[in-house]
Structure formats: structure tokens, C-alpha cells
CSV table of C-alpha atoms and ligand atoms in Angstrom, one decimal:
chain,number,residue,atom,x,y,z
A,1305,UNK,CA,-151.8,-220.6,34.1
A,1306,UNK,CA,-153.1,-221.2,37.4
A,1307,UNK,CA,-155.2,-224.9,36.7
A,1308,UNK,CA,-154.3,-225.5,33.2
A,1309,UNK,CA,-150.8,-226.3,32.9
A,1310,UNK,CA,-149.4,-227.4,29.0
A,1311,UNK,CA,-146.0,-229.2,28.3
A,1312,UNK,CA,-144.5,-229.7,24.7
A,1313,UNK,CA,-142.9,-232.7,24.5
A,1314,UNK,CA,-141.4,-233.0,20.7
A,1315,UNK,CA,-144.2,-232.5,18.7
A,1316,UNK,CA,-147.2,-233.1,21.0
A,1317,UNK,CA,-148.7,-230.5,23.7
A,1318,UNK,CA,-150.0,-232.2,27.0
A,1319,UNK,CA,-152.9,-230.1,28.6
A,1320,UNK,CA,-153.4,-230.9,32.1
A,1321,UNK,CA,-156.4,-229.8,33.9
A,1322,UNK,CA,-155.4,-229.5,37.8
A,1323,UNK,CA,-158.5,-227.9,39.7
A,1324,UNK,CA,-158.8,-231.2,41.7
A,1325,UNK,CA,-160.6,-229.5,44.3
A,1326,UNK,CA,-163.6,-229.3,42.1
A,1327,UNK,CA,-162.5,-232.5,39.6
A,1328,UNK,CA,-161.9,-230.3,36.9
A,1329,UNK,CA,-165.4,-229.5,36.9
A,1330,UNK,CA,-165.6,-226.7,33.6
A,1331,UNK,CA,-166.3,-223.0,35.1
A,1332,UNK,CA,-165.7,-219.9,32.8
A,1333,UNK,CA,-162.5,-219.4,34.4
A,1334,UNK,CA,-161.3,-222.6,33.8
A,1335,UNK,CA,-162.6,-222.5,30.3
A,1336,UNK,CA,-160.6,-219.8,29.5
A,1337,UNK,CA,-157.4,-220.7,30.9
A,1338,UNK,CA,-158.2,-224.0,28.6
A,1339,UNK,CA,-158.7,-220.9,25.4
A,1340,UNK,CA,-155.6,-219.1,26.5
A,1341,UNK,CA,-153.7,-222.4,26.5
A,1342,UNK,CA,-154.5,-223.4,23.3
A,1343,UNK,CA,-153.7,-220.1,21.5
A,1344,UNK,CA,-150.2,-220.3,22.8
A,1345,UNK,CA,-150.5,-224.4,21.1
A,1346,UNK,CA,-152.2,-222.5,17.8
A,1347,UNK,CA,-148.7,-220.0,17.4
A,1348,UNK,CA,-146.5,-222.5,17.8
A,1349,UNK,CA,-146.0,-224.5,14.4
A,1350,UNK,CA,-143.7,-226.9,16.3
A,1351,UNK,CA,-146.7,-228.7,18.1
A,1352,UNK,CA,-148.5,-231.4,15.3
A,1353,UNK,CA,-151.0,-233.1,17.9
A,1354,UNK,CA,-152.3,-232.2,20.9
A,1355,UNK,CA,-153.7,-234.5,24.6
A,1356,UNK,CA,-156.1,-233.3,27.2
A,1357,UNK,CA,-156.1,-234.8,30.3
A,1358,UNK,CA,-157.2,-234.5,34.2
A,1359,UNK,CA,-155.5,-234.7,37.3
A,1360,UNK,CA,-156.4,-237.2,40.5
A,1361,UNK,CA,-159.4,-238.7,39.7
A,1362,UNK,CA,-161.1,-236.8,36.9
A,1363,UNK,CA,-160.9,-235.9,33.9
A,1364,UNK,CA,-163.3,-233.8,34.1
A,1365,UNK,CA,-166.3,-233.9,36.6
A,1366,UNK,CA,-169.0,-231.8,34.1
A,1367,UNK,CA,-169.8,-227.8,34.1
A,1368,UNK,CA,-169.2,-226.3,37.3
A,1369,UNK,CA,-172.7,-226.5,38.9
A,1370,UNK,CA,-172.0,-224.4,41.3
A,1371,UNK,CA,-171.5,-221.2,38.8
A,1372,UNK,CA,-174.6,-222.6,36.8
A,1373,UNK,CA,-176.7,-223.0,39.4
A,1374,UNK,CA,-178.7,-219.8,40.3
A,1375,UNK,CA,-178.4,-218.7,36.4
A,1376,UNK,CA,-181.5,-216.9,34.5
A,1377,UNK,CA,-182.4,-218.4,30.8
A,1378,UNK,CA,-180.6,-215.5,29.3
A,1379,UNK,CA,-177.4,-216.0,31.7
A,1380,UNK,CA,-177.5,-219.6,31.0
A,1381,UNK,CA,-177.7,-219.4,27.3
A,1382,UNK,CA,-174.8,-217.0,27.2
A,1383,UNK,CA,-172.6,-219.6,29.8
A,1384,UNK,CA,-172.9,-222.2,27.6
A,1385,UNK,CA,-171.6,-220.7,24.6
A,1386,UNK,CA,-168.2,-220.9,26.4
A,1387,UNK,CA,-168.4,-224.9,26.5
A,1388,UNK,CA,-170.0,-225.2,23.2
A,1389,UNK,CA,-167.5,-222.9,21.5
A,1390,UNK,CA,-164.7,-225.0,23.0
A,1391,UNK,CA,-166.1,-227.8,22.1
A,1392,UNK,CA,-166.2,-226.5,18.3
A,1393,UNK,CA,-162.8,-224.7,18.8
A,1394,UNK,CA,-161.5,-228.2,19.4
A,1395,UNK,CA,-163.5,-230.2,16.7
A,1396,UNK,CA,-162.3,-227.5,14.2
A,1397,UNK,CA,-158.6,-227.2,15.2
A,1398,UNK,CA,-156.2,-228.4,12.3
A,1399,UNK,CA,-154.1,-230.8,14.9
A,1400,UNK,CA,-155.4,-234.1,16.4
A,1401,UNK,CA,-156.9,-234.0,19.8
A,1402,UNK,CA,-156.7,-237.4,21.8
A,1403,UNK,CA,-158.5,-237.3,25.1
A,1404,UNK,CA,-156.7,-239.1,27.7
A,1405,UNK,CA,-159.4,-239.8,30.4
A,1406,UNK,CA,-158.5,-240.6,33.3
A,1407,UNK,CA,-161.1,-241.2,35.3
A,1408,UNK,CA,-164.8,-239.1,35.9
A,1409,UNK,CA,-165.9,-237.7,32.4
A,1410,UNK,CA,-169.4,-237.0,33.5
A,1411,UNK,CA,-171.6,-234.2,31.6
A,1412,UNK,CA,-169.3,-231.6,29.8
A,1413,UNK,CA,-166.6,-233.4,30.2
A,1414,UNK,CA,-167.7,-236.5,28.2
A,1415,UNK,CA,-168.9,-233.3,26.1
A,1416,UNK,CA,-165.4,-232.5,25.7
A,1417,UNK,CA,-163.7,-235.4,25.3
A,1418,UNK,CA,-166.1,-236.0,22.2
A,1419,UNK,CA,-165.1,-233.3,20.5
A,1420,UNK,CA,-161.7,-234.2,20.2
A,1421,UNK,CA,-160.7,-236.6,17.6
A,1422,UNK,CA,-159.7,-239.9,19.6
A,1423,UNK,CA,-160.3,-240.9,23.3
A,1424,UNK,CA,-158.4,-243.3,25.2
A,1425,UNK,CA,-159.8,-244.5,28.6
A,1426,UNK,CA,-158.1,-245.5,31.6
A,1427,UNK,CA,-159.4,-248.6,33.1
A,1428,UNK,CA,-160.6,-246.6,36.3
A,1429,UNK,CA,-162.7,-244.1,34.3
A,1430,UNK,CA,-166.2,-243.4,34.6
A,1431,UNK,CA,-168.2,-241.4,31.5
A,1432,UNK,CA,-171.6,-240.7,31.4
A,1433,UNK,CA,-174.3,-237.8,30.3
A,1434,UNK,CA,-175.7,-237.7,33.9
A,1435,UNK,CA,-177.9,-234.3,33.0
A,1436,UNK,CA,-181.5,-235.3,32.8
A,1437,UNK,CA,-180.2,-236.4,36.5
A,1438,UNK,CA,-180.3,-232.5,37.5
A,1439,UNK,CA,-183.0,-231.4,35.7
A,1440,UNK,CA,-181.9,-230.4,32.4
A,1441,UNK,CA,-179.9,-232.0,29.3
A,1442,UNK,CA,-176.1,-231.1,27.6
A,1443,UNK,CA,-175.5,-227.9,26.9
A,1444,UNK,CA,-172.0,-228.1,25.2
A,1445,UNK,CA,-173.2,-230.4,22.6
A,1446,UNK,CA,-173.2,-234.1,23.6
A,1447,UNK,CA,-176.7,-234.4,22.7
A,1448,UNK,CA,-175.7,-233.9,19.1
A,1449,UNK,CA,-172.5,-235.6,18.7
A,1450,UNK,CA,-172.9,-238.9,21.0
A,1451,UNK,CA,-175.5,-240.6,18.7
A,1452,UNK,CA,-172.8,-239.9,15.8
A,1453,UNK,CA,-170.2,-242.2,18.1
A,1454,UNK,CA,-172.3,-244.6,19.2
A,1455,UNK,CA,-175.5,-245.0,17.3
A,1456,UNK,CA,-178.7,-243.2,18.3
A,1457,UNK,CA,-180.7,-245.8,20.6
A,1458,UNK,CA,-177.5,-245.9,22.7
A,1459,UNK,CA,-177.2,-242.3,22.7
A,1460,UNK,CA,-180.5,-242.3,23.6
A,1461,UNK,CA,-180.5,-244.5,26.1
A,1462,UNK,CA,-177.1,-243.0,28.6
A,1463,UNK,CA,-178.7,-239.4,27.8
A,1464,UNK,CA,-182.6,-240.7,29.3
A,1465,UNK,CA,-180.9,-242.8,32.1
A,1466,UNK,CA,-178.0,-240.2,33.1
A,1467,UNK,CA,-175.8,-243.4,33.8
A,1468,UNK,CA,-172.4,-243.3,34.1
A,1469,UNK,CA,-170.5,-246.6,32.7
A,1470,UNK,CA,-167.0,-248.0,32.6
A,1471,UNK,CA,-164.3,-247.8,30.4
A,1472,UNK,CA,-164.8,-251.2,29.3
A,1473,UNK,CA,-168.2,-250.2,28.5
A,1474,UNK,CA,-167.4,-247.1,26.8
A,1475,UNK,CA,-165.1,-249.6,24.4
A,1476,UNK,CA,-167.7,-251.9,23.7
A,1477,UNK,CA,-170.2,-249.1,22.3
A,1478,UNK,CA,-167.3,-247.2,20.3
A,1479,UNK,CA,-167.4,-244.4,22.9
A,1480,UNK,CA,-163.6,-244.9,23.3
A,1481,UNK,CA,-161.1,-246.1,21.3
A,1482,UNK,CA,-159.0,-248.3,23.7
A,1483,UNK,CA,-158.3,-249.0,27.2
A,1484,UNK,CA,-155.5,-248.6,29.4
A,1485,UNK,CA,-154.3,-249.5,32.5
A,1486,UNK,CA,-154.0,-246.4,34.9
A,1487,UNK,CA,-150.4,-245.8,34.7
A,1488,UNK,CA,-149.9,-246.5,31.0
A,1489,UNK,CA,-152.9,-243.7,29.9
A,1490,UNK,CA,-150.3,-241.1,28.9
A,1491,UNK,CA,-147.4,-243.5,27.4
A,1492,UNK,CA,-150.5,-244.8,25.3
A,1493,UNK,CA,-151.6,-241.5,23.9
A,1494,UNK,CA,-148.0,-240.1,23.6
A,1495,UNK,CA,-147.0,-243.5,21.0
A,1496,UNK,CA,-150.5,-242.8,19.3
A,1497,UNK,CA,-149.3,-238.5,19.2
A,1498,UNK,CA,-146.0,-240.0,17.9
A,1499,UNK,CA,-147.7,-242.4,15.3
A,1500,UNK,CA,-149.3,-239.5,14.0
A,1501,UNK,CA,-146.3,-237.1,13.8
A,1502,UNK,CA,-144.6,-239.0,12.1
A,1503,UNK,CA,-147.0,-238.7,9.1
A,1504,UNK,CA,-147.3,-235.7,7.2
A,1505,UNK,CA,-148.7,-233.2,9.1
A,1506,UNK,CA,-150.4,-231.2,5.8
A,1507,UNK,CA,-152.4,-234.4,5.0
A,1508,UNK,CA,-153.3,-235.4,8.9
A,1509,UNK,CA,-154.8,-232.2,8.6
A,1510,UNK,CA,-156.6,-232.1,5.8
A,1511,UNK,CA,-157.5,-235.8,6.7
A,1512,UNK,CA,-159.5,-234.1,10.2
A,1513,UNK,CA,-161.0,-231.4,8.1
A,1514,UNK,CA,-162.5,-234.2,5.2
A,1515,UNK,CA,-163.7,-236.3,7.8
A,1516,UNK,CA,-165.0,-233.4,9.5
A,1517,UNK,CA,-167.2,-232.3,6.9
A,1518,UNK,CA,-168.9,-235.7,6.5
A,1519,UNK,CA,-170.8,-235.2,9.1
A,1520,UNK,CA,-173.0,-232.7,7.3
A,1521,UNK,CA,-172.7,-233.6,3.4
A,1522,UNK,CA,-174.1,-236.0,1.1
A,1523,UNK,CA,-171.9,-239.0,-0.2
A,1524,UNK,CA,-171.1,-236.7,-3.5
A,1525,UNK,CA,-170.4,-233.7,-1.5
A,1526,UNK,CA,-168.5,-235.5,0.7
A,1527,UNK,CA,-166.3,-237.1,-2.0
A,1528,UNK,CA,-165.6,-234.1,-4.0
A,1529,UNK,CA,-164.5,-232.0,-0.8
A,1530,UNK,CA,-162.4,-235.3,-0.3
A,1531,UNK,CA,-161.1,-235.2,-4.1
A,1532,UNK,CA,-160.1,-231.5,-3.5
A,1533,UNK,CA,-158.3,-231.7,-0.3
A,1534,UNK,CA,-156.6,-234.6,-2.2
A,1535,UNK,CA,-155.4,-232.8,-5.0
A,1536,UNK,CA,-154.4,-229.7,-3.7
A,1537,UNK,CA,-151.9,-232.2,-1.9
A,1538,UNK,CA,-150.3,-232.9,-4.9
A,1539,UNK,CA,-148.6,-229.4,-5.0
A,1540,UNK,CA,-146.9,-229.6,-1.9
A,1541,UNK,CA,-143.2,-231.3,-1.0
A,1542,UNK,CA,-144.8,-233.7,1.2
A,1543,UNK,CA,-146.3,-235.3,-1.3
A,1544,UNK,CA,-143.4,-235.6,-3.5
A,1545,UNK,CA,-140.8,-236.6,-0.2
A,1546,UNK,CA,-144.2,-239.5,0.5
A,1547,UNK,CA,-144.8,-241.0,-2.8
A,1548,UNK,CA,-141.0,-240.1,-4.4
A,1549,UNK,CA,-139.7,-241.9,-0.7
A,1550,UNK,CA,-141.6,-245.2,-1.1
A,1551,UNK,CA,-140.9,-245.8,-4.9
A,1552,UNK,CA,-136.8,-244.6,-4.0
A,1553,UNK,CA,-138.1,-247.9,-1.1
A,1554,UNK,CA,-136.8,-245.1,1.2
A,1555,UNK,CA,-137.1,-246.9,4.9
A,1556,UNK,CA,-137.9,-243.6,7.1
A,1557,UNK,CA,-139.5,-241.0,5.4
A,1558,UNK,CA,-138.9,-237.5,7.0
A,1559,UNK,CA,-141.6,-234.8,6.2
A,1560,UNK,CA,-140.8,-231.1,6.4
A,1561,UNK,CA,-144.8,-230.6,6.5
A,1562,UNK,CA,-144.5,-228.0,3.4
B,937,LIG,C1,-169.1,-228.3,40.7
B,937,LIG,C2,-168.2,-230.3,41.4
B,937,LIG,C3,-168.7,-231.0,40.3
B,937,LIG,C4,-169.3,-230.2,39.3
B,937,LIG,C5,-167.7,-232.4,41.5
B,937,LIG,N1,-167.6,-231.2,42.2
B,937,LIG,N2,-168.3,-232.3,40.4
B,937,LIG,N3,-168.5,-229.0,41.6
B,937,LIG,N4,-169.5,-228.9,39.5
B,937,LIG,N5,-169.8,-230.7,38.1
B,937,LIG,C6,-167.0,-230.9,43.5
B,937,LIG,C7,-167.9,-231.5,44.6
B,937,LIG,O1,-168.9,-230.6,44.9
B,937,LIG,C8,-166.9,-231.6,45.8
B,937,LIG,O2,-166.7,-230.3,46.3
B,937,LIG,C9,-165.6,-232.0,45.0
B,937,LIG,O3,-165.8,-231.6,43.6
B,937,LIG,C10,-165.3,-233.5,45.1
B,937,LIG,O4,-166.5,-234.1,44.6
B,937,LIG,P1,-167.2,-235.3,45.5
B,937,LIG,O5,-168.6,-235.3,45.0
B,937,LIG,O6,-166.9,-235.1,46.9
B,937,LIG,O7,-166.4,-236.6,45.0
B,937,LIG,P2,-166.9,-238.1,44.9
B,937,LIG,O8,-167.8,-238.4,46.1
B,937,LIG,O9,-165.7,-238.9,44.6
B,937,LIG,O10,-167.9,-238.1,43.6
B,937,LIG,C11,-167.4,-237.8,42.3
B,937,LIG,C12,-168.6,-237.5,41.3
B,937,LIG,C13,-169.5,-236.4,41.9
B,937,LIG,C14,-169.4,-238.8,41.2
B,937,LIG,C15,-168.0,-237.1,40.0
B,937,LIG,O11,-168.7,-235.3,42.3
B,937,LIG,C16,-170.5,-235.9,40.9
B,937,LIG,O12,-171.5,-236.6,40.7
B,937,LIG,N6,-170.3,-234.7,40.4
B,937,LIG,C17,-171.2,-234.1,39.5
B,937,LIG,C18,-171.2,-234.8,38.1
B,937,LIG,C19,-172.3,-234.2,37.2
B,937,LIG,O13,-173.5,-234.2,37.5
B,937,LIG,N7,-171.8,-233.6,36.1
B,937,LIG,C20,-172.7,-232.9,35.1
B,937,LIG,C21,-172.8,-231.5,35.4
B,937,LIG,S1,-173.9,-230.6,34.4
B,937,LIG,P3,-166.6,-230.1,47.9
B,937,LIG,O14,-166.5,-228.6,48.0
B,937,LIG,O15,-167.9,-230.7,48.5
B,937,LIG,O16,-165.4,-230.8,48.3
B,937,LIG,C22,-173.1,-230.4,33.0
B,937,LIG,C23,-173.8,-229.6,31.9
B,937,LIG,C24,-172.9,-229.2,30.8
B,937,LIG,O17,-171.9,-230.8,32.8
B,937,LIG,C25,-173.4,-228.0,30.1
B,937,LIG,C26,-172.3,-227.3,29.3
B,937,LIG,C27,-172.6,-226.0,28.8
């Protein structure tokens, strides 16, 4: 992988976007390097949570302009289904995604980053929706999934300005989950992988999918989906090394994720 290099530490997967020359900035090259990465992470059972993150000083800078640039309607409609099918691909996975931003999250990268499941900011980074700024508006779905972070009227109001704000902003409206200090970003998201991991990994992951699906589903939908996942949890070993593990007043409970 030429720009997108992936490490497996334990049971996490760091992704590392290194095009610095363009800060990361998403062209359909770099997009599928990204894909390619994550079906090696997808065959490998070993890996329970997965973090994204940029080199230098971005996380990642937006779409390549450059390669949208001189685009037709048609072109552009088929160009973005690369970002917005990542963006889906990563929303849908069955492993948590924590975004470790680093510094610029502009445009599709801010898109990005909110499609995985947790975001932690460095104190240096700067995320915004800066679109309407060039003319047009997200293409890779941060139109529809910011106002469910942060509340519409906020939503609407980065999206109509284009402004980019801080990572102690970001915190304040929800955007991100927590700040760190520059140098602490990826020890941060690593003891938040590991806090995960830790857990069993069949009921993380039917955790993502339940919460996933109340996006689009009424409260009694929502619940039954909820009660079904639940159940179905019962017939695995997990359950039975969880529960049996705390009435036994086992100390470290060690799941085999079956
Ligand atoms: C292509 C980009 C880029 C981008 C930066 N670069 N962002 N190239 N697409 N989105 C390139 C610059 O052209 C420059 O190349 C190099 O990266 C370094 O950037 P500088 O601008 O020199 O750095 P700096 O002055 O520090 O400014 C950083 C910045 C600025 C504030 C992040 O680069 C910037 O505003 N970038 C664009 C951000 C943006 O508008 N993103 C939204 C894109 S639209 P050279 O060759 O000059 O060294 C979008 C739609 C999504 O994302 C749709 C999805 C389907």
C-alpha cells in the first residue's frame, strides 16, 4: 500500500493515511487503497476494533479537488459513490471505528470521520463542512449524518457558513467525543480500542448494528430489533463465560467471542 499503511497491534488495526503532500485529501486512488486495506482488516478475525488516522497535519484535508474539479454531472455522481460507499462500508462494518483526528478534517474527511463510530480530536485539529465555500455541498454524506451528531440548527449552521472550528468546539457540540493533547491522540484511542476488546466482541457487535438501526426505526421497531439481537445472545458462550463469570464474582473475565 503505497499511502495507506495498516498495523495490528493485539486486537486493534491502526490505518494511517500518509499522502501528506495533498493532506490526505480523498482521491479514488486513495479511496481504494483505504477498500483494499480494510478487506485484509475484514479476513482477519484477530482484529476486534479498528482506528483511522492522518499523517503531519491532516487527517484528512476533504475530496481531492483537483480530481473533482473539471468533472461532468454524470462523472461526478459516479465519483462520489466511492466516498459515500466508504462512508457506509465503515458505518456498517461489525467492528468499532474510532477516528483519531489529528488535525484538518475539512469536507469528506469530517464526512469520514462521522461515519465511524467514535472520534477523538487532537487539540490542534480543525473540522469543518467548508463546501458551500466552493460552490457545492457534501457529497459523501455529512449533510445527512451531522444534524444526527449535533442537532440540526448546528448542522445547519457549519454546513451554510463552511467554517471550520476547533477541537474544543467540536467537543462542546458533541461533534467529538474527547480531546487530546497532540502526542497522546493515539495512546487515547488505543486504551479506548483496548476498553472495547476486552468486552465481548459478539455483543460489541451486535451493540453497533442495534444502535445502527435506530437511526431509521420507530421506538417499537427499534426495541424489538434490540430484543432480538439480545436474545440470540443468549445462545452463545459469551454469554454464559459473562453472566456465569460475575455470579462465580470471577475478577477478569476472558471471552473467546463464540
Ligand atoms: C486537493 C488539496 C486539498 C484537497 C489540500 N490540498 N487540500 N488538494 N484537494 N481537498 C493540497 C494543496 O493544494 C497543497 O498542494 C497541499 O495540499 C498543502 O495544502 P496547503 O493549502 O498549502 O496547506 P495550508 O496552507 O496549511 O492549508 C491547509 C488547508 C487548505 C486549510 C486544509 O489546504 C484547504 O483549505 N484545503 C481544502 C479544504 C477543502 O475545501 N475541503 C473540502 C473539499 S470538497 P500544493 O500542490 O499546492 O502543495 C469535499 C467534498 C466531498 O471534500 C465530496 C465527497 C464525495
Amino acid at each position: 500500500m503505497e499511502n495507506v499503511s495498516y498495523q495490528k497491534t493485539d486486537n486493534t488495526a491502526l490505518i494511517t493515511l500518509n499522502k501528506a503532500d495533498t493532506l490526505n485529501a480523498l482521491s479514488k486512488s486513495l479511496i481504494s487503497e483505504i477498500n483494499a486495506v480494510l478487506d485484509r482488516i475484514e479476513a482477519d478475525c484477530e482484529i476486534y476494533t479498528i482506528i483511522i488516522t492522518g499523517c503531519g497535519k491532516a487527517f484528512i484535508a476533504g475530496a481531492d479537488i483537483d480530481e473533482m474539479y473539471g468533472k461532468s454531472r454524470a462523472e461526478i455522481w459516479d465519483w462520489s459513490a466511492l466516498g459515500s460507499g466508504l462512508n457506509l462500508r465503515l458505518e456498517k462494518m461489525p467492528r468499532p471505528i474510532i477516528a483519531a483526528i489529528n488535525g484538518y478534517a475539512l469536507g469528506g474527511g469530517l464526512e469520514l470521520a462521522m461515519a465511524c463510530d467514535i472520534r477523538i480530536a487532537s487539540r490542534n485539529a480543525k473540522l469543518g463542512l467548508p463546501e458551500t465555500g466552493l460552490g457545492v455541498i457534501c457529497g459523501a454524506g455529512g449533510t445527512q449524518r451531522l444534524p444526527h451528531i449535533v442537532g440540526e440548527s448546528i448542522a445547519k449552521e457549519m454546513i451554510f457558513t463552511g467554517k471550520t472550528i476547533n477541537a474544543e468546539e467540536a467537543y462542546r457540540i458533541g461533534l467529538v467525543n474527547r480531546v487530546a493533547s497532540p502526542d497522546a491522540l493515539l495512546e487515547e484511542a488505543f486504551a479506548l480500542a483496548n476498553a472495547v476488546n476486552k468486552n465481548g466482541q459478539l455483543a460489541v457487535r451486535a451493540a453497533k448494528e442495534a444502535v445502527g438501526f435506530s437511526r431509521n426505526a420507530n421506538i417499537e421497531d427499534g426495541c424489538q430489533f434490540e430484543r432480538q439481537k439480545f436474545s440470540a445472545l443468549f445462545e452463545t458462550e459469551d454469554q454464559k463465560t459473562g453472566m456465569g463469570g460475575f455470579l462465580r464474582k470471577e475478577k477478569n473475565i476472558v471471552f473467546q467471542n463464540r
